[in-house]
Amino acid sequence: MKCFELQGPDGFDALELVERPVPRVGAGQVLVRLKAATLNYRDLLTVKGGYGSRQKFPLVPVSDGAGIVEQVGSGVTQFAAGDRVIGSFFESWLGGQPSEAKMQAALGGAVDGVLAEYRVFPAHALVKTPPHLSDVEAAALPCAGLTAWSAVVKLGGIRPGQTVLTQGTGGVSLFALQFAKMCGARVIATSSTDAKIERLTTLGADGTINYRTTPDWGKKARELTGHGVDLVVEVGGVGTLNESIRATRIGGTIAFIGVLAGPPPASSRLPLMVMQQQRLQGVTVGSIEDLKAMCEAIAVNGMKPVIDRTFAFAETKDAFAHMASGAHFGKVAIAIG
């Protein structure tokens, strides 16, 4: 089979297309012929060696993939050849509260990922693809989709009539917008260009803010709501946290996910967070149980992930470069088979 290996922490140039034997399926395992993968910001960090001491080389990168069951091992009864499936980001986190053991084996970081024509998965780590989704769309769900689901639904507990603020037009942010609307919430979305803002409105955003022309967008969000938003889906990290604190109502929540916006500003609004009794909730994907719940909700609501562009398998380096450019709106995908 063909697969991409990351030979070292040297960026896109360290990605090499190689041949490996098709892995053999064992008891309790499933061999999946992968059809598509999608990229996350974490994958960009991984190719630069940013995954720390747990990252081993050579590594098959990328966590999010979908495909078709090729073969099942002994004892596997919930899947059969031909089933369409997606793999979980954390193969050992079946359900319940997170722990070090459950979060140890993350695809495309600590263990080989999905940038290959075939991969063996533990049967318990697979979920059936919502029937209305293509393989490319399904490949957007394991990390970006589930992270947004955890931020908005499971941990955020968003209810009808509440307000959610999303940042930018990456995969997690667009999923968060869609899940918030699914919950009956109002959404304020930020972006850097008027063209992207127009697309956010089409996707369902009730209010929008251009953060380049309105750098104090937290203040603007408070003005739009009168008291602040109930939940901020914070993908920028410490670089945008000040404005997120400003945007959030007394007693509201900031779902802290990403590190996109660079270093923190010179002064911090953390004292304001204390005075307003806000909650800073870290979010790291979710469990296999959560993935199943999200897929059921997506199927019932007929929701479709936003795909920016799909690259051929041989164009994988171009896909990473496009993701790094920040020009995308939604998920950057790779068609594997």
CSV table of C-alpha atoms in Angstrom, one decimal:
chain,number,residue,atom,x,y,z
A,1,MET,CA,0.0,0.0,0.0
A,2,LYS,CA,1.0,3.6,-0.4
A,3,CYS,CA,1.3,5.9,2.6
A,4,PHE,CA,2.9,9.2,3.6
A,5,GLU,CA,5.6,9.0,6.2
A,6,LEU,CA,6.9,12.0,8.2
A,7,GLN,CA,10.6,11.3,8.4
A,8,GLY,CA,11.4,14.0,10.9
A,9,PRO,CA,10.4,17.5,12.3
A,10,ASP,CA,11.4,19.3,9.1
A,11,GLY,CA,8.1,20.5,7.8
A,12,PHE,CA,6.4,19.5,4.5
A,13,ASP,CA,9.8,18.5,2.9
A,14,ALA,CA,10.0,15.6,5.5
A,15,LEU,CA,6.8,14.1,4.1
A,16,GLU,CA,7.6,11.1,1.8
A,17,LEU,CA,5.3,8.9,-0.2
A,18,VAL,CA,6.4,5.3,0.6
A,19,GLU,CA,5.3,1.7,0.2
A,20,ARG,CA,4.4,-0.4,3.2
A,21,PRO,CA,2.8,-3.9,3.5
A,22,VAL,CA,-1.0,-3.8,3.9
A,23,PRO,CA,-1.4,-4.4,7.7
A,24,ARG,CA,-2.9,-7.7,8.8
A,25,VAL,CA,-6.1,-7.7,10.8
A,26,GLY,CA,-6.1,-9.4,14.2
A,27,ALA,CA,-8.7,-10.5,16.7
A,28,GLY,CA,-11.0,-7.6,17.6
A,29,GLN,CA,-9.6,-5.5,14.8
A,30,VAL,CA,-10.9,-4.1,11.5
A,31,LEU,CA,-9.0,-3.4,8.3
A,32,VAL,CA,-10.2,-0.2,6.7
A,33,ARG,CA,-9.5,0.9,3.2
A,34,LEU,CA,-9.2,4.7,3.7
A,35,LYS,CA,-10.9,6.9,1.2
A,36,ALA,CA,-10.4,10.4,2.5
A,37,ALA,CA,-8.6,12.4,5.2
A,38,THR,CA,-8.9,16.0,6.4
A,39,LEU,CA,-6.3,18.3,8.0
A,40,ASN,CA,-6.4,20.1,11.3
A,41,TYR,CA,-4.1,22.8,12.6
A,42,ARG,CA,-2.6,20.2,14.9
A,43,ASP,CA,-1.4,18.3,11.8
A,44,LEU,CA,0.6,21.4,10.8
A,45,LEU,CA,2.2,21.4,14.2
A,46,THR,CA,3.0,17.7,13.9
A,47,VAL,CA,4.9,18.0,10.6
A,48,LYS,CA,7.0,20.7,12.3
A,49,GLY,CA,7.8,18.4,15.2
A,50,GLY,CA,5.5,20.3,17.6
A,51,TYR,CA,4.0,17.2,19.2
A,52,GLY,CA,6.7,16.9,21.9
A,53,SER,CA,8.5,13.8,23.1
A,54,ARG,CA,5.6,11.4,22.3
A,55,GLN,CA,6.2,12.0,18.6
A,56,LYS,CA,8.2,9.2,16.9
A,57,PHE,CA,9.6,9.0,13.4
A,58,PRO,CA,8.9,7.8,10.8
A,59,LEU,CA,5.2,8.6,11.5
A,60,VAL,CA,2.1,8.4,9.3
A,61,PRO,CA,0.5,11.7,10.1
A,62,VAL,CA,-3.1,13.1,10.2
A,63,SER,CA,-5.8,12.0,12.6
A,64,ASP,CA,-9.0,12.4,10.7
A,65,GLY,CA,-10.0,9.8,8.1
A,66,ALA,CA,-12.9,7.8,6.7
A,67,GLY,CA,-13.2,4.7,4.6
A,68,ILE,CA,-14.7,1.3,3.9
A,69,VAL,CA,-14.3,-1.9,6.0
A,70,GLU,CA,-12.2,-4.3,4.0
A,71,GLN,CA,-11.9,-7.1,6.5
A,72,VAL,CA,-12.9,-7.9,10.1
A,73,GLY,CA,-11.0,-10.0,12.6
A,74,SER,CA,-12.3,-12.7,14.8
A,75,GLY,CA,-14.8,-11.6,17.4
A,76,VAL,CA,-15.9,-8.6,15.5
A,77,THR,CA,-19.7,-8.6,15.0
A,78,GLN,CA,-20.6,-4.9,14.8
A,79,PHE,CA,-19.0,-4.3,11.4
A,80,ALA,CA,-18.9,-6.2,8.1
A,81,ALA,CA,-17.0,-5.8,4.9
A,82,GLY,CA,-18.4,-2.8,2.9
A,83,ASP,CA,-19.5,-0.8,6.0
A,84,ARG,CA,-18.5,2.9,5.8
A,85,VAL,CA,-16.7,4.0,8.9
A,86,ILE,CA,-14.7,6.8,10.6
A,87,GLY,CA,-12.0,6.3,13.2
A,88,SER,CA,-11.8,7.9,16.6
A,89,PHE,CA,-9.1,10.5,17.5
A,90,PHE,CA,-8.4,8.8,20.8
A,91,GLU,CA,-8.6,5.0,20.3
A,92,SER,CA,-8.5,4.2,24.1
A,93,TRP,CA,-11.1,6.8,25.3
A,94,LEU,CA,-14.3,4.8,25.1
A,95,GLY,CA,-16.3,7.0,27.4
A,96,GLY,CA,-16.5,8.7,30.7
A,97,GLN,CA,-14.1,11.3,32.0
A,98,PRO,CA,-10.7,11.8,30.3
A,99,SER,CA,-7.5,10.4,31.9
A,100,GLU,CA,-3.9,10.1,30.9
A,101,ALA,CA,-4.3,6.4,29.9
A,102,LYS,CA,-7.4,7.2,27.8
A,103,MET,CA,-5.7,10.1,25.9
A,104,GLN,CA,-2.3,8.5,25.4
A,105,ALA,CA,-2.8,7.1,21.9
A,106,ALA,CA,-3.8,10.0,19.6
A,107,LEU,CA,-3.8,9.3,15.9
A,108,GLY,CA,-1.2,11.0,13.8
A,109,GLY,CA,0.9,12.1,16.9
A,110,ALA,CA,1.7,9.4,19.4
A,111,VAL,CA,0.6,6.6,16.9
A,112,ASP,CA,0.4,6.3,13.1
A,113,GLY,CA,-2.5,8.2,11.6
A,114,VAL,CA,-4.6,7.9,8.5
A,115,LEU,CA,-2.5,9.2,5.6
A,116,ALA,CA,-2.4,5.7,4.1
A,117,GLU,CA,-4.4,3.5,1.8
A,118,TYR,CA,-5.2,1.0,4.6
A,119,ARG,CA,-5.1,1.1,8.4
A,120,VAL,CA,-6.1,-1.4,11.1
A,121,PHE,CA,-8.3,0.0,13.8
A,122,PRO,CA,-9.6,-1.6,17.1
A,123,ALA,CA,-13.2,-2.4,16.3
A,124,HIS,CA,-14.3,-0.4,19.4
A,125,ALA,CA,-12.7,2.8,18.0
A,126,LEU,CA,-14.8,2.9,14.8
A,127,VAL,CA,-18.2,4.6,14.2
A,128,LYS,CA,-20.4,4.1,11.2
A,129,THR,CA,-20.5,7.0,8.8
A,130,PRO,CA,-23.7,9.0,8.8
A,131,PRO,CA,-25.4,7.7,5.6
A,132,HIS,CA,-26.0,11.1,4.0
A,133,LEU,CA,-22.3,12.1,4.1
A,134,SER,CA,-19.6,11.4,1.5
A,135,ASP,CA,-16.3,9.9,2.7
A,136,VAL,CA,-14.7,13.3,2.4
A,137,GLU,CA,-17.4,14.9,4.6
A,138,ALA,CA,-17.2,12.1,7.1
A,139,ALA,CA,-13.4,12.5,7.4
A,140,ALA,CA,-14.0,16.0,8.9
A,141,LEU,CA,-15.7,14.6,12.0
A,142,PRO,CA,-13.2,12.8,14.3
A,143,CYS,CA,-11.2,15.8,15.5
A,144,ALA,CA,-12.7,19.1,14.3
A,145,GLY,CA,-16.3,18.0,14.5
A,146,LEU,CA,-16.0,16.3,17.8
A,147,THR,CA,-14.0,19.2,19.4
A,148,ALA,CA,-16.8,21.6,18.4
A,149,TRP,CA,-19.5,19.2,19.6
A,150,SER,CA,-17.7,19.0,23.0
A,151,ALA,CA,-17.3,22.7,23.2
A,152,VAL,CA,-20.9,23.6,22.3
A,153,VAL,CA,-23.0,20.7,23.3
A,154,LYS,CA,-21.4,18.3,25.8
A,155,LEU,CA,-19.3,20.8,27.9
A,156,GLY,CA,-20.9,24.0,26.8
A,157,GLY,CA,-24.5,22.8,27.4
A,158,ILE,CA,-25.9,25.4,25.0
A,159,ARG,CA,-29.6,25.8,25.0
A,160,PRO,CA,-32.2,27.5,22.7
A,161,GLY,CA,-32.0,31.3,22.9
A,162,GLN,CA,-28.4,31.5,24.2
A,163,THR,CA,-25.6,33.2,22.2
A,164,VAL,CA,-22.4,31.6,21.0
A,165,LEU,CA,-19.4,33.5,19.6
A,166,THR,CA,-17.1,31.7,17.1
A,167,GLN,CA,-13.8,32.8,15.8
A,168,GLY,CA,-12.7,32.6,12.1
A,169,THR,CA,-13.6,30.1,9.4
A,170,GLY,CA,-11.6,27.0,10.2
A,171,GLY,CA,-13.1,23.6,10.7
A,172,VAL,CA,-13.8,23.7,14.4
A,173,SER,CA,-15.3,27.2,14.2
A,174,LEU,CA,-17.7,26.3,11.4
A,175,PHE,CA,-18.8,23.1,13.1
A,176,ALA,CA,-19.4,25.2,16.3
A,177,LEU,CA,-21.6,27.6,14.3
A,178,GLN,CA,-23.6,24.7,12.9
A,179,PHE,CA,-24.0,22.8,16.2
A,180,ALA,CA,-25.0,26.1,18.0
A,181,LYS,CA,-27.7,26.7,15.3
A,182,MET,CA,-28.8,23.0,15.7
A,183,CYS,CA,-29.3,23.7,19.4
A,184,GLY,CA,-31.4,26.8,18.7
A,185,ALA,CA,-28.8,29.3,19.7
A,186,ARG,CA,-27.9,32.7,18.2
A,187,VAL,CA,-24.4,32.9,16.7
A,188,ILE,CA,-22.0,35.8,16.4
A,189,ALA,CA,-19.1,35.0,14.1
A,190,THR,CA,-15.8,36.8,13.6
A,191,SER,CA,-13.6,36.7,10.5
A,192,SER,CA,-10.8,38.7,8.8
A,193,THR,CA,-12.5,39.5,5.5
A,194,ASP,CA,-15.9,40.7,4.3
A,195,ALA,CA,-16.0,37.9,1.8
A,196,LYS,CA,-15.7,35.3,4.5
A,197,ILE,CA,-18.2,37.2,6.6
A,198,GLU,CA,-20.7,37.0,3.8
A,199,ARG,CA,-20.3,33.2,3.7
A,200,LEU,CA,-20.7,33.0,7.5
A,201,THR,CA,-24.0,34.8,7.2
A,202,THR,CA,-25.1,32.3,4.5
A,203,LEU,CA,-24.2,29.5,6.9
A,204,GLY,CA,-26.5,30.9,9.6
A,205,ALA,CA,-24.5,33.4,11.6
A,206,ASP,CA,-26.9,35.9,13.2
A,207,GLY,CA,-24.3,38.6,13.7
A,208,THR,CA,-20.8,39.1,12.3
A,209,ILE,CA,-17.6,41.1,13.2
A,210,ASN,CA,-14.6,41.8,11.1
A,211,TYR,CA,-11.8,41.5,13.7
A,212,ARG,CA,-9.3,43.3,11.4
A,213,THR,CA,-11.4,46.5,11.2
A,214,THR,CA,-12.8,46.0,14.7
A,215,PRO,CA,-9.8,44.8,16.8
A,216,ASP,CA,-11.9,45.4,20.0
A,217,TRP,CA,-14.4,42.8,18.8
A,218,GLY,CA,-15.1,41.7,22.4
A,219,LYS,CA,-16.6,45.0,23.1
A,220,LYS,CA,-18.6,44.9,19.9
A,221,ALA,CA,-20.0,41.4,20.8
A,222,ARG,CA,-21.2,42.8,24.2
A,223,GLU,CA,-22.9,45.7,22.4
A,224,LEU,CA,-24.7,43.2,20.0
A,225,THR,CA,-26.0,41.1,22.9
A,226,GLY,CA,-26.5,43.8,25.5
A,227,HIS,CA,-24.8,41.7,28.2
A,228,GLY,CA,-22.2,39.5,26.6
A,229,VAL,CA,-22.3,36.0,25.0
A,230,ASP,CA,-23.0,32.8,26.9
A,231,LEU,CA,-20.1,30.9,25.2
A,232,VAL,CA,-17.0,31.7,23.3
A,233,VAL,CA,-15.4,29.0,21.2
A,234,GLU,CA,-11.9,30.2,21.7
A,235,VAL,CA,-9.6,28.8,18.9
A,236,GLY,CA,-7.1,31.7,18.9
A,237,GLY,CA,-5.6,30.9,22.3
A,238,VAL,CA,-3.8,33.4,24.6
A,239,GLY,CA,-3.5,35.9,21.7
A,240,THR,CA,-7.3,36.4,21.5
A,241,LEU,CA,-8.3,35.5,25.1
A,242,ASN,CA,-8.5,39.1,26.3
A,243,GLU,CA,-11.2,39.9,23.8
A,244,SER,CA,-13.0,36.6,24.5
A,245,ILE,CA,-13.2,37.5,28.2
A,246,ARG,CA,-14.5,40.9,27.2
A,247,ALA,CA,-17.2,39.3,25.0
A,248,THR,CA,-18.4,36.8,27.6
A,249,ARG,CA,-21.3,37.6,30.0
A,250,ILE,CA,-21.1,37.4,33.8
A,251,GLY,CA,-21.2,33.7,34.6
A,252,GLY,CA,-20.5,32.7,30.9
A,253,THR,CA,-18.0,30.1,29.5
A,254,ILE,CA,-15.0,30.3,27.3
A,255,ALA,CA,-14.3,26.9,25.6
A,256,PHE,CA,-10.5,27.1,25.2
A,257,ILE,CA,-9.3,25.0,22.3
A,258,GLY,CA,-6.6,26.4,20.0
A,259,VAL,CA,-3.3,28.2,19.8
A,260,LEU,CA,-3.8,30.0,16.5
A,261,ALA,CA,-3.3,33.7,17.4
A,262,GLY,CA,0.2,33.7,18.7
A,263,PRO,CA,1.6,35.3,21.9
A,264,PRO,CA,-0.5,37.0,24.6
A,265,PRO,CA,-0.9,40.7,24.6
A,266,ALA,CA,1.1,42.9,27.1
A,267,SER,CA,-1.8,43.2,29.5
A,268,SER,CA,-4.2,40.5,30.6
A,269,ARG,CA,-7.9,40.6,31.4
A,270,LEU,CA,-7.8,37.6,33.6
A,271,PRO,CA,-8.8,39.6,36.6
A,272,LEU,CA,-12.0,40.5,34.7
A,273,MET,CA,-12.7,36.8,34.3
A,274,VAL,CA,-12.5,36.4,38.1
A,275,MET,CA,-14.7,39.3,38.8
A,276,GLN,CA,-17.3,38.1,36.3
A,277,GLN,CA,-17.2,34.5,37.5
A,278,GLN,CA,-16.5,33.2,34.1
A,279,ARG,CA,-15.5,29.6,33.4
A,280,LEU,CA,-12.4,28.7,31.3
A,281,GLN,CA,-13.1,25.2,30.0
A,282,GLY,CA,-10.3,23.3,28.2
A,283,VAL,CA,-11.5,21.1,25.3
A,284,THR,CA,-9.6,18.3,23.8
A,285,VAL,CA,-11.7,16.4,21.2
A,286,GLY,CA,-13.8,13.8,23.1
A,287,SER,CA,-14.5,10.1,23.6
A,288,ILE,CA,-15.8,7.4,21.2
A,289,GLU,CA,-19.1,7.5,23.0
A,290,ASP,CA,-19.2,11.3,22.3
A,291,LEU,CA,-18.3,10.6,18.6
A,292,LYS,CA,-21.3,8.2,18.3
A,293,ALA,CA,-23.7,10.7,19.9
A,294,MET,CA,-22.5,13.5,17.5
A,295,CYS,CA,-22.8,11.3,14.4
A,296,GLU,CA,-26.4,10.4,15.4
A,297,ALA,CA,-27.2,14.1,15.8
A,298,ILE,CA,-25.6,14.9,12.5
A,299,ALA,CA,-27.6,12.1,10.8
A,300,VAL,CA,-30.9,13.1,12.3
A,301,ASN,CA,-30.4,16.8,11.4
A,302,GLY,CA,-29.0,16.1,7.9
A,303,MET,CA,-26.0,18.4,8.7
A,304,LYS,CA,-23.1,18.6,6.3
A,305,PRO,CA,-19.6,19.7,7.1
A,306,VAL,CA,-18.1,22.6,5.2
A,307,ILE,CA,-15.4,21.4,2.8
A,308,ASP,CA,-13.1,24.0,1.4
A,309,ARG,CA,-11.1,22.0,-1.1
A,310,THR,CA,-10.2,18.4,-1.8
A,311,PHE,CA,-6.7,17.5,-3.0
A,312,ALA,CA,-5.5,14.3,-4.6
A,313,PHE,CA,-3.4,11.9,-2.5
A,314,ALA,CA,-0.3,12.8,-4.5
A,315,GLU,CA,-1.0,16.5,-3.8
A,316,THR,CA,-0.7,16.0,0.0
A,317,LYS,CA,2.1,18.6,0.4
A,318,ASP,CA,0.0,21.1,-1.5
A,319,ALA,CA,-2.9,20.4,0.9
A,320,PHE,CA,-0.7,21.2,3.9
A,321,ALA,CA,0.5,24.4,2.2
A,322,HIS,CA,-3.0,25.5,1.5
A,323,MET,CA,-4.0,24.8,5.1
A,324,ALA,CA,-1.0,26.8,6.3
A,325,SER,CA,-1.9,29.8,4.2
A,326,GLY,CA,-5.1,30.4,6.2
A,327,ALA,CA,-7.1,31.0,3.0
A,328,HIS,CA,-9.4,28.1,3.6
A,329,PHE,CA,-13.1,28.3,4.6
A,330,GLY,CA,-13.9,25.0,6.2
A,331,LYS,CA,-12.0,21.8,6.0
A,332,VAL,CA,-9.0,21.0,3.7
A,333,ALA,CA,-9.5,17.4,2.5
A,334,ILE,CA,-7.4,14.7,0.8
A,335,ALA,CA,-8.9,12.0,-1.4
A,336,ILE,CA,-6.9,8.8,-0.7
A,337,GLY,CA,-8.7,6.2,-2.8
